[in-house]
PDB file of C-alpha atoms in Angstrom:
ATOM      1  CA  MET A   1     -10.148 -19.088   0.405  1.00  0.00           C
ATOM      2  CA  ALA A   2      -7.467 -21.669   0.030  1.00  0.00           C
ATOM      3  CA  GLY A   3      -6.813 -22.414  -3.597  1.00  0.00           C
ATOM      4  CA  ALA A   4      -8.771 -19.377  -4.821  1.00  0.00           C
ATOM      5  CA  PRO A   5      -7.333 -17.487  -7.780  1.00  0.00           C
ATOM      6  CA  ALA A   6      -5.305 -14.458  -6.716  1.00  0.00           C
ATOM      7  CA  ALA A   7      -7.808 -12.131  -8.408  1.00  0.00           C
ATOM      8  CA  LEU A   8     -10.505 -13.282  -5.948  1.00  0.00           C
ATOM      9  CA  ILE A   9      -8.491 -12.663  -2.785  1.00  0.00           C
ATOM     10  CA  ARG A  10      -8.858  -9.099  -1.587  1.00  0.00           C
ATOM     11  CA  GLN A  11      -5.539  -7.619  -0.598  1.00  0.00           C
ATOM     12  CA  LEU A  12      -5.806  -5.450   2.507  1.00  0.00           C
ATOM     13  CA  GLY A  13      -2.246  -4.209   2.741  1.00  0.00           C
ATOM     14  CA  TYR A  14       1.416  -5.006   3.089  1.00  0.00           C
ATOM     15  CA  ARG A  15       3.606  -5.595   6.103  1.00  0.00           C
ATOM     16  CA  ILE A  16       7.211  -4.438   5.804  1.00  0.00           C
ATOM     17  CA  THR A  17       9.660  -5.575   8.465  1.00  0.00           C
ATOM     18  CA  VAL A  18      13.020  -3.806   8.710  1.00  0.00           C
ATOM     19  CA  SER A  19      16.020  -5.536  10.278  1.00  0.00           C
ATOM     20  CA  ASP A  20      16.394  -2.633  12.746  1.00  0.00           C
ATOM     21  CA  GLY A  21      13.207  -3.837  14.476  1.00  0.00           C
ATOM     22  CA  ARG A  22      10.577  -1.646  12.823  1.00  0.00           C
ATOM     23  CA  THR A  23       7.390  -3.039  11.325  1.00  0.00           C
ATOM     24  CA  ILE A  24       5.564  -0.813   8.848  1.00  0.00           C
ATOM     25  CA  THR A  25       1.979  -1.640   7.900  1.00  0.00           C
ATOM     26  CA  VAL A  26       0.834  -0.202   4.563  1.00  0.00           C
ATOM     27  CA  THR A  27      -2.949   0.006   4.181  1.00  0.00           C
ATOM     28  CA  GLY A  28      -5.684   2.080   2.574  1.00  0.00           C
ATOM     29  CA  ARG A  29      -4.918   4.266  -0.415  1.00  0.00           C
ATOM     30  CA  ASP A  30      -1.239   3.210  -0.379  1.00  0.00           C
ATOM     31  CA  VAL A  31      -2.282  -0.330  -1.345  1.00  0.00           C
ATOM     32  CA  LEU A  32      -3.953   0.638  -4.619  1.00  0.00           C
ATOM     33  CA  VAL A  33      -1.481  -1.037  -6.951  1.00  0.00           C
ATOM     34  CA  ALA A  34      -3.962  -2.909  -9.146  1.00  0.00           C
ATOM     35  CA  GLN A  35      -3.963  -0.211 -11.815  1.00  0.00           C
ATOM     36  CA  PRO A  36      -3.313  -1.646 -15.298  1.00  0.00           C
ATOM     37  CA  ARG A  37      -0.265   0.554 -15.898  1.00  0.00           C
ATOM     38  CA  ALA A  38       1.277   0.003 -12.480  1.00  0.00           C
ATOM     39  CA  LYS A  39       4.596  -1.822 -12.676  1.00  0.00           C
ATOM     40  CA  GLY A  40       5.300  -1.886  -8.953  1.00  0.00           C
ATOM     41  CA  MET A  41       4.954  -0.116  -5.664  1.00  0.00           C
ATOM     42  CA  LEU A  42       7.176   2.507  -4.090  1.00  0.00           C
ATOM     43  CA  ARG A  43       7.472   2.986  -0.358  1.00  0.00           C
ATOM     44  CA  VAL A  44      10.029   5.318   1.223  1.00  0.00           C
ATOM     45  CA  ILE A  45      11.528   4.014   4.465  1.00  0.00           C
ATOM     46  CA  GLY A  46      13.025   6.911   6.387  1.00  0.00           C
ATOM     47  CA  THR A  47      15.513   7.182   9.238  1.00  0.00           C
ATOM     48  CA  LEU A  48      18.109   4.853   7.698  1.00  0.00           C
ATOM     49  CA  ARG A  49      21.710   5.277   8.817  1.00  0.00           C
ATOM     50  CA  PRO A  50      24.598   5.695   6.355  1.00  0.00           C
ATOM     51  CA  ALA A  51      26.834   2.690   5.560  1.00  0.00           C
ATOM     52  CA  THR A  52      24.455   0.295   7.321  1.00  0.00           C
ATOM     53  CA  ALA A  53      23.220  -3.096   6.093  1.00  0.00           C
ATOM     54  CA  TYR A  54      19.454  -3.610   6.223  1.00  0.00           C
ATOM     55  CA  THR A  55      17.170  -6.507   5.366  1.00  0.00           C
ATOM     56  CA  PHE A  56      13.582  -5.738   4.390  1.00  0.00           C
ATOM     57  CA  SER A  57      10.892  -8.407   4.483  1.00  0.00           C
ATOM     58  CA  ILE A  58       7.672  -7.645   2.574  1.00  0.00           C
ATOM     59  CA  ALA A  59       4.456  -9.678   2.844  1.00  0.00           C
ATOM     60  CA  ALA A  60       0.934  -9.126   1.514  1.00  0.00           C
ATOM     61  CA  VAL A  61      -1.907  -9.102   4.029  1.00  0.00           C
ATOM     62  CA  THR A  62      -5.327 -10.415   2.960  1.00  0.00           C
ATOM     63  CA  ALA A  63      -8.532 -11.281   4.787  1.00  0.00           C
ATOM     64  CA  THR A  64      -7.174 -14.818   5.216  1.00  0.00           C
ATOM     65  CA  GLY A  65      -3.930 -13.666   6.859  1.00  0.00           C
ATOM     66  CA  THR A  66      -0.373 -12.693   6.009  1.00  0.00           C
ATOM     67  CA  GLY A  67       1.195 -14.366   2.985  1.00  0.00           C
ATOM     68  CA  PRO A  68       4.767 -15.534   2.517  1.00  0.00           C
ATOM     69  CA  SER A  69       7.351 -12.793   2.594  1.00  0.00           C
ATOM     70  CA  ALA A  70      10.003 -11.747   0.122  1.00  0.00           C
ATOM     71  CA  GLU A  71      13.299 -10.395   1.417  1.00  0.00           C
ATOM     72  CA  VAL A  72      15.797  -7.940   0.032  1.00  0.00           C
ATOM     73  CA  SER A  73      19.100  -6.892   1.620  1.00  0.00           C
ATOM     74  CA  VAL A  74      20.807  -3.593   0.920  1.00  0.00           C
ATOM     75  CA  THR A  75      23.554  -1.440   2.360  1.00  0.00           C
ATOM     76  CA  THR A  76      22.968   2.287   2.460  1.00  0.00           C
ATOM     77  CA  PRO A  77      25.681   4.446   0.900  1.00  0.00           C
ATOM     78  CA  SER A  78      28.103   6.283   3.144  1.00  0.00           C
ATOM     79  CA  GLU A  79      27.358   9.972   3.414  1.00  0.00           C
TER      80      GLU A  79
END
């Protein structure tokens, strides 16, 4: 569906990659973010260590494949 409007491309999920080597696939009910009042999506990533720098890469997954990713880097607070 190259060049198709975003509204016509069915989103199947998200792929979140954490710099510690984990890949988290978000599918099903967790993907329902198309509600008119929804301003964003929340996903809790557990098992993070204190005072550690992490980079998270988030990409949408559709029937045509995985889209470009967005990255965010954070450092967890010390205990």
